[in-house]
Coordinates of C-alpha atoms in Angstrom, one line a residue:
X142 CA -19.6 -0.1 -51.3
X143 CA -18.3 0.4 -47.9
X144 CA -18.9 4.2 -48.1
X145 CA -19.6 4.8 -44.6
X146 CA -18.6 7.7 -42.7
X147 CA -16.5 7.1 -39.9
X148 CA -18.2 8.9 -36.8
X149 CA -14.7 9.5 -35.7
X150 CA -14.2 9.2 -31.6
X151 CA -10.8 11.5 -31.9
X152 CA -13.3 14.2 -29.8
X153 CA -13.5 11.4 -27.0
X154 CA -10.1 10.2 -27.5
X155 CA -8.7 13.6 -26.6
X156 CA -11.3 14.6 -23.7
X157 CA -8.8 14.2 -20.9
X158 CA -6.0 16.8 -22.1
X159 CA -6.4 20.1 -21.6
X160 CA -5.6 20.8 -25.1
X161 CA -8.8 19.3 -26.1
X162 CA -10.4 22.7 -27.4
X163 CA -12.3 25.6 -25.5
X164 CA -14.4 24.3 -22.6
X165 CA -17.8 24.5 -21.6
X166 CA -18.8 28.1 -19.6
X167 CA -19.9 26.4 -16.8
X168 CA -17.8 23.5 -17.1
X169 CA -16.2 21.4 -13.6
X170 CA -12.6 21.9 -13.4
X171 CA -10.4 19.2 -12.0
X172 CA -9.1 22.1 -9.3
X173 CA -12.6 22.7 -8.6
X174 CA -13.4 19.1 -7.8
X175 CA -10.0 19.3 -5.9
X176 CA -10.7 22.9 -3.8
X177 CA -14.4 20.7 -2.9
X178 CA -12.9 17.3 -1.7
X179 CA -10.4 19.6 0.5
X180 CA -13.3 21.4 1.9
X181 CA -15.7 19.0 2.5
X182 CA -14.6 15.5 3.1
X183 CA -15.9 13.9 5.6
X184 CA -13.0 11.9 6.6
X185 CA -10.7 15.0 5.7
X186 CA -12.9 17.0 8.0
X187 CA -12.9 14.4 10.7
X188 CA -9.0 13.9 11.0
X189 CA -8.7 17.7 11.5
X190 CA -10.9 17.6 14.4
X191 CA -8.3 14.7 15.7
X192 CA -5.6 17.7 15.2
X193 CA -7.8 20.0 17.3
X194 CA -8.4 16.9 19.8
X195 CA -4.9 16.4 19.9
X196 CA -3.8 20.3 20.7
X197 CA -5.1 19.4 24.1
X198 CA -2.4 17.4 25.3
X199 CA 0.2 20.7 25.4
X200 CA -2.4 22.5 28.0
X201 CA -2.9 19.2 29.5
X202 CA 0.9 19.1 30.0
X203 CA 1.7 22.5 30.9
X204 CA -1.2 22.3 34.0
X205 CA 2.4 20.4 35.7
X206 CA 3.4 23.7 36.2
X207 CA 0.6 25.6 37.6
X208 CA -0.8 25.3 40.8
X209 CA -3.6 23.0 42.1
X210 CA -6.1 24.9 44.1
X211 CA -8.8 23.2 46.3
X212 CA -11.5 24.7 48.5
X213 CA -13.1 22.8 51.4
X214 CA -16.0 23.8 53.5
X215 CA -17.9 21.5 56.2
X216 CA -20.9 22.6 58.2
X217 CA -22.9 20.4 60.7
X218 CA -25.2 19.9 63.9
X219 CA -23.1 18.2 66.9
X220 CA -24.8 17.2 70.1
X221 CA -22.8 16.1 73.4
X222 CA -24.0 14.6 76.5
X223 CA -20.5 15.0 79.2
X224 CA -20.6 13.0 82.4
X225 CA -18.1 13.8 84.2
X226 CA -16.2 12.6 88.1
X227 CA -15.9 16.0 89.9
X228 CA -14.5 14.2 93.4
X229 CA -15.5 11.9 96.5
X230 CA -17.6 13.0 99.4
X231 CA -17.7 10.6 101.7
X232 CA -16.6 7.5 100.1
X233 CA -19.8 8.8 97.7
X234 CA -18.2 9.9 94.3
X235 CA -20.2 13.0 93.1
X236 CA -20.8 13.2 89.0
X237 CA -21.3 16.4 86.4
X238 CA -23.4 15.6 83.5
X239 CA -23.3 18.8 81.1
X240 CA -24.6 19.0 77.4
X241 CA -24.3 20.8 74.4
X242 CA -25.7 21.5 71.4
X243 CA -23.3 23.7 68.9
X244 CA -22.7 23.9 64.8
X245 CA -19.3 23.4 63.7
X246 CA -18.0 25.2 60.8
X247 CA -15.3 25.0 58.6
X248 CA -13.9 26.7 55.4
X249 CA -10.2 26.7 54.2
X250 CA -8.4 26.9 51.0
X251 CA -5.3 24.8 50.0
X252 CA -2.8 25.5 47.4
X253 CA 0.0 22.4 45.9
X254 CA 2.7 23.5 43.5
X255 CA 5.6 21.2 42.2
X256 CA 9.2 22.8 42.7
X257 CA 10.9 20.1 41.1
X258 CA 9.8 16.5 40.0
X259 CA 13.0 15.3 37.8
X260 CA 11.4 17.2 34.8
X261 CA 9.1 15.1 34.1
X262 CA 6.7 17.9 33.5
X263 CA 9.7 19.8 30.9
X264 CA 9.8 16.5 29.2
X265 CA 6.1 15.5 28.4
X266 CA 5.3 19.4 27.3
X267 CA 7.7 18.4 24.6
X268 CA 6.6 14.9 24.1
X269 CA 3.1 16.6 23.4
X270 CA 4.5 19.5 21.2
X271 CA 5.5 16.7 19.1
X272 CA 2.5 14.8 19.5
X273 CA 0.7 17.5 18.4
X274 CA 3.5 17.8 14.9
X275 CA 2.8 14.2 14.6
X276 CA -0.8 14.7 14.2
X277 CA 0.1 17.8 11.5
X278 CA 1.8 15.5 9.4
X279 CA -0.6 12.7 9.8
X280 CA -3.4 15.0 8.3
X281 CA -1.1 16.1 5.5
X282 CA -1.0 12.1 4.5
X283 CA -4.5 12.6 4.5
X284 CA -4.7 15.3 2.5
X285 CA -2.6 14.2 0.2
X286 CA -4.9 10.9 0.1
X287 CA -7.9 12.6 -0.4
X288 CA -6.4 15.0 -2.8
X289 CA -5.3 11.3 -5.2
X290 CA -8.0 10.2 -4.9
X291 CA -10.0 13.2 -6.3
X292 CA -7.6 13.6 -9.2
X293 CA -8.1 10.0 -9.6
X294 CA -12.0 9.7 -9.7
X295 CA -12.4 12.8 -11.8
X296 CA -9.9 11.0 -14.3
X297 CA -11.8 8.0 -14.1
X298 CA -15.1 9.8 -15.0
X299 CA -13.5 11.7 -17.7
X300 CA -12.1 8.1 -18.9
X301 CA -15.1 5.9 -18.7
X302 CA -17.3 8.6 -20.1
X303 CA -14.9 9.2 -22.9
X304 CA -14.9 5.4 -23.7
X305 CA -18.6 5.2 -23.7
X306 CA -18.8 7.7 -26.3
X307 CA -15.9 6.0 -28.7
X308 CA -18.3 3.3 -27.9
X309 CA -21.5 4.3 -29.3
X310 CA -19.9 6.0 -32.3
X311 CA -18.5 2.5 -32.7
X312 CA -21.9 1.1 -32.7
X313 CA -23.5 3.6 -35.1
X314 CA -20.7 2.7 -37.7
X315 CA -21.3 -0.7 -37.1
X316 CA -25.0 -0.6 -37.5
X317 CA -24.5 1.2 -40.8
X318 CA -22.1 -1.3 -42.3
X319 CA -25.0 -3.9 -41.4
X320 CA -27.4 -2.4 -43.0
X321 CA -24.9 -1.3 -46.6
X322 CA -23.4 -5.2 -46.1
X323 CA -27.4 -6.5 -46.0
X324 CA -28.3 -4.0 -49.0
X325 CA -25.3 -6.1 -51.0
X326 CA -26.4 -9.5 -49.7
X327 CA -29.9 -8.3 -51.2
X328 CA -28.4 -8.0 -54.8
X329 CA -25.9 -10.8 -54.5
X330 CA -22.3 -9.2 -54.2
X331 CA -22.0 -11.0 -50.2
X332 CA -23.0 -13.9 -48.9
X333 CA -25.2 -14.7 -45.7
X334 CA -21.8 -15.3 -43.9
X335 CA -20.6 -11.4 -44.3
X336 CA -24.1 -10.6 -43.3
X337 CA -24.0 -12.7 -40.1
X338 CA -20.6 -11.1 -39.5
X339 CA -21.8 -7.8 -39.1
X340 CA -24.0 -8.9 -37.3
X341 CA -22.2 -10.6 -34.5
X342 CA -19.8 -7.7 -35.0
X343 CA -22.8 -5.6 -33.9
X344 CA -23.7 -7.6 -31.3
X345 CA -20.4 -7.3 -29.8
X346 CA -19.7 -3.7 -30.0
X347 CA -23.2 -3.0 -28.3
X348 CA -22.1 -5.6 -25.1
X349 CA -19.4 -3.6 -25.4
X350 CA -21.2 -0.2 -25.3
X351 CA -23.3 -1.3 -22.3
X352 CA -20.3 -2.2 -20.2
X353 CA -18.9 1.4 -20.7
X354 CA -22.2 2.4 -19.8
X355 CA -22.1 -0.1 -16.5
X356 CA -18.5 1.3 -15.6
X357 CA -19.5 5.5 -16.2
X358 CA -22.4 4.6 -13.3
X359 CA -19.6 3.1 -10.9
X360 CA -17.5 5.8 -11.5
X361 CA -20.0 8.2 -10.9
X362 CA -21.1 7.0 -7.6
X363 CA -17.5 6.9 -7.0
X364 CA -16.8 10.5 -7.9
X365 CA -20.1 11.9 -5.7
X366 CA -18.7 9.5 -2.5
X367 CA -14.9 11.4 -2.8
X368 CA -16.0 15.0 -4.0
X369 CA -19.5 15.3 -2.9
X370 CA -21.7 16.0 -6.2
X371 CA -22.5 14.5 -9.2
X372 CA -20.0 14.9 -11.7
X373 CA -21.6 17.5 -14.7
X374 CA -19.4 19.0 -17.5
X375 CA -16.4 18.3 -16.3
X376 CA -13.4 20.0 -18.8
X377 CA -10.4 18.4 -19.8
X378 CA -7.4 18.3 -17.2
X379 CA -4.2 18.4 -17.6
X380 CA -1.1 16.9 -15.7
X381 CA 0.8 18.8 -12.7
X382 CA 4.6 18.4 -14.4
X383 CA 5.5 21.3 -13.7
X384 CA 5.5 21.4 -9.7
X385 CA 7.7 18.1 -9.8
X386 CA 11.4 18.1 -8.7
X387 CA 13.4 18.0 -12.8
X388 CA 14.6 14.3 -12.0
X389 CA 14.2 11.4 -10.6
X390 CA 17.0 11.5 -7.7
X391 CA 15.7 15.4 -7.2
X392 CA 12.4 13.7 -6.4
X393 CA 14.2 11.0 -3.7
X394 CA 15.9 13.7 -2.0
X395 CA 12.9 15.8 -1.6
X396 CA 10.5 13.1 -0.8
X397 CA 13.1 11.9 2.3
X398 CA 12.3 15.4 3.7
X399 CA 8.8 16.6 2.7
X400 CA 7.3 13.5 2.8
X401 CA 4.9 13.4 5.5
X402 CA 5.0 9.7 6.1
X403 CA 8.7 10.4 7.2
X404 CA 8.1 13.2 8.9
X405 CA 5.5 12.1 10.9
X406 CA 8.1 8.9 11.7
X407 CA 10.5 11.6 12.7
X408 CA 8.2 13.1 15.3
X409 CA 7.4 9.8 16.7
X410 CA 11.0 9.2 17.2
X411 CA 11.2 12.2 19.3
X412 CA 7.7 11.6 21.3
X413 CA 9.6 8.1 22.4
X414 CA 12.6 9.6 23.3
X415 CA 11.1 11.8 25.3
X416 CA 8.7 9.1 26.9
X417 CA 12.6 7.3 28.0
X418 CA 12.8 10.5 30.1
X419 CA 10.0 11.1 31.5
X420 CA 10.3 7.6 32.5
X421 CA 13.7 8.2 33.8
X422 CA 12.3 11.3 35.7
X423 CA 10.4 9.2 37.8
X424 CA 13.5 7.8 39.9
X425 CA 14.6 11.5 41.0
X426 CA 13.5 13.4 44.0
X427 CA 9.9 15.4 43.8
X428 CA 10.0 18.5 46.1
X429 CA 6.1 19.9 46.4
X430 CA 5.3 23.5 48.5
X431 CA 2.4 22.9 50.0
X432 CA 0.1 26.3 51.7
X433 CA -2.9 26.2 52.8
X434 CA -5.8 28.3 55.3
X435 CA -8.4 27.6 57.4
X436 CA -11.1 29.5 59.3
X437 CA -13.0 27.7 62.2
X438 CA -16.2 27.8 64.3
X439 CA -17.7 25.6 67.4
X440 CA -15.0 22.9 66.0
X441 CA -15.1 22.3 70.2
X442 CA -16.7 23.1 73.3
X443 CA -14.1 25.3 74.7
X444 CA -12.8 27.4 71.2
X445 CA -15.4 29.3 69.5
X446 CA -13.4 30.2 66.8
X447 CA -9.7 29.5 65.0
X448 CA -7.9 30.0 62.3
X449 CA -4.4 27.9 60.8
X450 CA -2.0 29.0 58.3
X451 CA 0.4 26.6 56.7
X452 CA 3.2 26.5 54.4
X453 CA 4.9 23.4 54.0
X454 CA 8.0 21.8 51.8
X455 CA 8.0 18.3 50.7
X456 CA 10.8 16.2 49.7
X457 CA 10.0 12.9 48.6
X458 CA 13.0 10.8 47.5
X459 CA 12.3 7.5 45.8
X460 CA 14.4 4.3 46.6
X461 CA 12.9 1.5 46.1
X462 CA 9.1 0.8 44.4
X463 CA 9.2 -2.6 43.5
X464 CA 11.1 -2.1 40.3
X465 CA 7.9 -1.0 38.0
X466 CA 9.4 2.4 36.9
X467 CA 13.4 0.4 36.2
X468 CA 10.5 -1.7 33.6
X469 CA 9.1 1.4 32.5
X470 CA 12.5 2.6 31.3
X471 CA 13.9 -0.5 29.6
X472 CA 10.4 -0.9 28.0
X473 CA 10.4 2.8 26.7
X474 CA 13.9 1.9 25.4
X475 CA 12.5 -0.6 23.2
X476 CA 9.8 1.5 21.6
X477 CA 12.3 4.3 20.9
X478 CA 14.6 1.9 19.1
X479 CA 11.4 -0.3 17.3
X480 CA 10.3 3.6 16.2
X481 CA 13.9 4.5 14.7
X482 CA 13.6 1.1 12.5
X483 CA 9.8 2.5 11.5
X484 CA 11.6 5.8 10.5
X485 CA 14.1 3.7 8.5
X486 CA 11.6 1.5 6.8
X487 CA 9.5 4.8 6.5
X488 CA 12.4 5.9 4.1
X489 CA 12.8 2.8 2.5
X490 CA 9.4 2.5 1.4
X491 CA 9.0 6.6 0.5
X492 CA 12.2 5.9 -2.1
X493 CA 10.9 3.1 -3.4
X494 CA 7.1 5.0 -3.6
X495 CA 9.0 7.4 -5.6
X496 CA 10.9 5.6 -7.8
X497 CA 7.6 3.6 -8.9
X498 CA 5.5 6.6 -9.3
X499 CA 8.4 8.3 -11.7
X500 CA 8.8 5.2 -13.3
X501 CA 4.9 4.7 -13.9
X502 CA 4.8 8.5 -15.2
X503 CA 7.9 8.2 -17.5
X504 CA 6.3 5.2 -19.5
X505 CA 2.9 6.5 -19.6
X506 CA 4.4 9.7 -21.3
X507 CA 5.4 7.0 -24.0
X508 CA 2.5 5.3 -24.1
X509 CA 0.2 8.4 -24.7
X510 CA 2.6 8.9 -27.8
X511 CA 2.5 5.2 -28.9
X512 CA -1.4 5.4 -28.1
X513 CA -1.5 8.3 -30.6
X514 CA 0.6 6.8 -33.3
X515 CA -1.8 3.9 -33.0
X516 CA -5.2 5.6 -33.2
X517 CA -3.5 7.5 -36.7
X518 CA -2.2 4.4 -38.0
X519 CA -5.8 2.3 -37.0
X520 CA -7.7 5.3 -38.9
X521 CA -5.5 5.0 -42.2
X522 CA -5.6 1.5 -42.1
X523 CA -9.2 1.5 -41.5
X524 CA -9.8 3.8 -45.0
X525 CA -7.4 1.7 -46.6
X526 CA -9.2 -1.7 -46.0
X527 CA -12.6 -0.4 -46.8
X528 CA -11.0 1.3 -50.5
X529 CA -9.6 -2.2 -51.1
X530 CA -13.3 -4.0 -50.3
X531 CA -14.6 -1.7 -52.5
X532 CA -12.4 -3.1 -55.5
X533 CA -13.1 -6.3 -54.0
X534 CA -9.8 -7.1 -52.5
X535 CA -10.6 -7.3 -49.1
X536 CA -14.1 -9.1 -47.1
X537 CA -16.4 -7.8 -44.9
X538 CA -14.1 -9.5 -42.2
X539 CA -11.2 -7.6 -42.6
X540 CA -13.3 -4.2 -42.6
X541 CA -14.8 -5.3 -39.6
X542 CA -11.5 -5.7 -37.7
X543 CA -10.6 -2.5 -38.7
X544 CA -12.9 -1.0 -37.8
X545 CA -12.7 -3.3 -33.9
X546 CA -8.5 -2.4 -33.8
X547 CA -9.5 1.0 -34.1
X548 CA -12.1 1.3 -31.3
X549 CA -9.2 -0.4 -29.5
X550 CA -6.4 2.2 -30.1
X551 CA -9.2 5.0 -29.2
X552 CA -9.8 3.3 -25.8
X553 CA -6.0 2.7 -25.6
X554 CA -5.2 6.5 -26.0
X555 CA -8.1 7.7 -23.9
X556 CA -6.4 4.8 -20.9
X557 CA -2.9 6.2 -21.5
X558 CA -4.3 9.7 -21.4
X559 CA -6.0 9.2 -18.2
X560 CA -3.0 7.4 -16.7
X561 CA -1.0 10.2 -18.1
X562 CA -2.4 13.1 -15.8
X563 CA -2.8 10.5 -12.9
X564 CA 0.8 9.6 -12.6
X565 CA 1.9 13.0 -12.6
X566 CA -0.7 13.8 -9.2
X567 CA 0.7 10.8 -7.4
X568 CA 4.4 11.3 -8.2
X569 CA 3.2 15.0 -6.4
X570 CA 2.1 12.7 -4.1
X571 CA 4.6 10.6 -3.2
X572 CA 7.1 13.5 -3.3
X573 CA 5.2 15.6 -0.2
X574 CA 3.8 18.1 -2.4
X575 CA 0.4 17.3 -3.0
X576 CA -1.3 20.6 -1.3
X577 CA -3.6 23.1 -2.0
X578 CA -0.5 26.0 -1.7
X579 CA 2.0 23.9 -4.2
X580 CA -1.6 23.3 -6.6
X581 CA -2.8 27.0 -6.2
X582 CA -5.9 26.1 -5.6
X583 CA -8.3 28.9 -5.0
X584 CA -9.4 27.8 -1.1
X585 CA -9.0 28.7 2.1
X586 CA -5.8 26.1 3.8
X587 CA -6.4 24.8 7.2
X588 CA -4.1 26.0 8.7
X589 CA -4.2 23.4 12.7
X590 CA -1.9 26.2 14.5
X591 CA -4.9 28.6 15.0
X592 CA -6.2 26.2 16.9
X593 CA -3.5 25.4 18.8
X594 CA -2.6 29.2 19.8
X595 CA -6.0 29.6 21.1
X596 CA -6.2 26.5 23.4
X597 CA -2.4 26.3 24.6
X598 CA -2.4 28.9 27.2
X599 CA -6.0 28.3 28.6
X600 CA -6.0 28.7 32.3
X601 CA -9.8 27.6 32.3
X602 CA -13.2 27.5 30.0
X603 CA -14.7 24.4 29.0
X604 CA -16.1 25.9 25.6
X605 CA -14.0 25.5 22.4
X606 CA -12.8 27.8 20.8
X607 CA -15.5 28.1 18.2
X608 CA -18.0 28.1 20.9
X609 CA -19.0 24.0 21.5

């Protein structure tokens, strides 16, 4: 009576810890899903390319110091008909008429180069330097995005796959106790009631089973869309503990500097700053030196050839404009100081980030404990209901919801599990630490200064450095 084994989900309950057992040979590690969303995410892949896009502004900038070099050539056909008053004979003015046919000529080269122009050109170099450190830490956010959400969808898998199988084991007990509680209807210990019990019970747990099922194929199409393949085999992970600061306030402090949200804010502070003078810049003197040559031919009737050599100093003092760069300046003003309250509300919101995420890993660690106690305590109280039915204490009922509170406290503990290992990644997270080098993951880093070397002293090419 009762007698069935209990096709125990503690395998599935404990999938998503590392300490699970031995794993597959060719099983997919969680820092192998991790190594192939760095690589090859698209929108990863395509924010670096704004890095590379971006290292163009410091050449861009820098041309302010180099010369500007122009070469002009003209060539033509010019025809003149000349009449011409040579005197007065006899009250009878006499007239010349000449004409010419000749090909003037031209070629000459001219050379402009800035002396001085309120350092305008000083201050936006630096403006893109940190344009370009902007754009760093923006792709670290990214990073650190993509790298979440990884850990997160492999967790998910390794969750909803996990609570398919307490699932089905859940529906093979189930269908057994139908049959045994059927068998007793058959020889008159139940009634058609504890029959139709099992079998709604049955019912239930296989809607229940196909949900899991309708969740594991989300989840999957999830997992491909962030990491690129199907997920197959994938091994038990563990949580990333111990690359977190020891406490809580260790974790505030570090975040307020690693972060890359509030680094990122930091550099914009300086780009705007630098904008004010750049602005300012623009009501000081500009002194230009000016040289140029030119080589001649037929440019008239009477010179054959010529050739003019110039260098020339320009000073150009503004005074008055119409007031557009005064506007510029008090405007720039405003965006600095609107870009100082971002960097304090940057802060604000990094804290609190970090404060949440510790707080969300701190009671998950109790509830993977509490899950635990739960599932042992669901188990005994499961044997003990169906010893008592068989000495005809308890009803079918009661072993039914036994067995239903311990499917619960299986899904329960694979949940907390899950959100066990997950809180841990986005406390990394939320700290500034979320990176290949802190996770030792066994990949090349991009590393967006190689770029940079190569492009900021180009003088002239139109290829990129990886041959575009």
């Amino acid at each position: 009576m009762f007698g069935v084994k209990v096709v125990t989900g503690a395998a599935a309950a404990v999938l998503l810890l590392a300490c699970a057992g031995p794993m597959p040979a060719l099983a997919e590690t969680i820092e192998g899903a991790l190594v192939r969303a760095y690589q090859d995410n698209p929108q990863l892949n395509a924010q670096r390319a704004q890095v590379r896009s971006t290292d163009e502004n410091v050449p861009q900038a820098l041309s302010g110091y180099r010369p500007k070099v122009a070469l002009t050539a003209t060539a033509g056909a010019q025809y003149t008909d000349t009449t011409t008053v040579a005197g007065n004979v006899g009250g009878v003015p006499t007239r010349l008429r000449s004409h010419a046919e000749e090909a003037p000529r031209s070629v000459g080269i001219t050379a402009t180069q800035t002396l001085f122009n309120g350092q305008q050109t000083a201050n936006t170099v630096r403006a893109s330097e940190s344009q370009v450190s902007s754009a760093r830490e923006a792709l670290r956010v990214l990073e650190q995005t993509v790298l979440l959400n990884a850990a997160t969808s492999y967790m998910d898998f390794l969750r909803d796959d996990a609570t398919v199988e307490v699932n089905k084991s859940n529906v093979r007990v189930l269908e057994q106790t139908l049959k045994q509680t059927r068998d007793r209807f058959n020889v008159g210990e139940v009634t058609r009631t504890d029959v139709a019990q099992s079998e709604a019970q049955l019912a239930a747990g296989k809607t229940q089973e196909l949900t899991a099922e309708s969740n594991l194929t989300t989840t999957r199409a999830k997992y491909r869309q962030i990491i690129g393949n199907d997920p197959q085999g994938l091994a038990p992970a563990s949580p990333v503990d111990r690359f977190l600061p020891p406490s809580l306030p260790a974790s505030v402090e570090v975040s307020l500097i690693e972060n890359p949200n509030v680094t990122a804010a930091m550099f914009g502070v300086d780009i705007n700053f630098l904008q004010v003078k750049i602005k300012e810049g623009a009501l000081l003197p500009t002194l230009n030196l000016q040289m140029s040559a030119q080589q001649g031919a037929e440019q008239q009737l009477t010179v054959q050839k010529s050739f003019t050599a110039s260098a020339i100093a320009q000073l150009s003092v503004p005074i008055y404009q119409g007031g557009a760069e005064y506007s510029l300046i008090r405007q720039s003003k405003e965006n600095l100081a609107q870009q100082r309250l971002t960097l304090d509300t940057t802060r604000d919101q990094t804290r609190a980030g970090v404060v949440q995420a510790w707080g969300q890993l701190v009671a998950n660690k109790a509830q993977v404990v509490s899950a635990q106690a739960q599932v042992t305590a669901a188990e005994i109280a499961l044997n003990g209901v169906r010893e008592e039915a068989k000495a005809g204490q308890r009803t079918t009922l009661d072993v039914l919801n036994a067995q239903q509170a311990l499917v619960n406290a299986r899904i329960a503990l694979v949940t907390a599990q899950h959100d066990r290992v997950v809180s841990s990644y986005s406390v990394l997270s939320a700290v500034g630490r979320l990176s290949p080098q802190v996770l030792g993951l066994a990949t090349t880093v991009y590393d967006p200064s190689v770029h940079y070397q190569q492009v900021r002293d180009s003088w002239f090419g139109v290829r990129t450095p990886d041959g575009r």
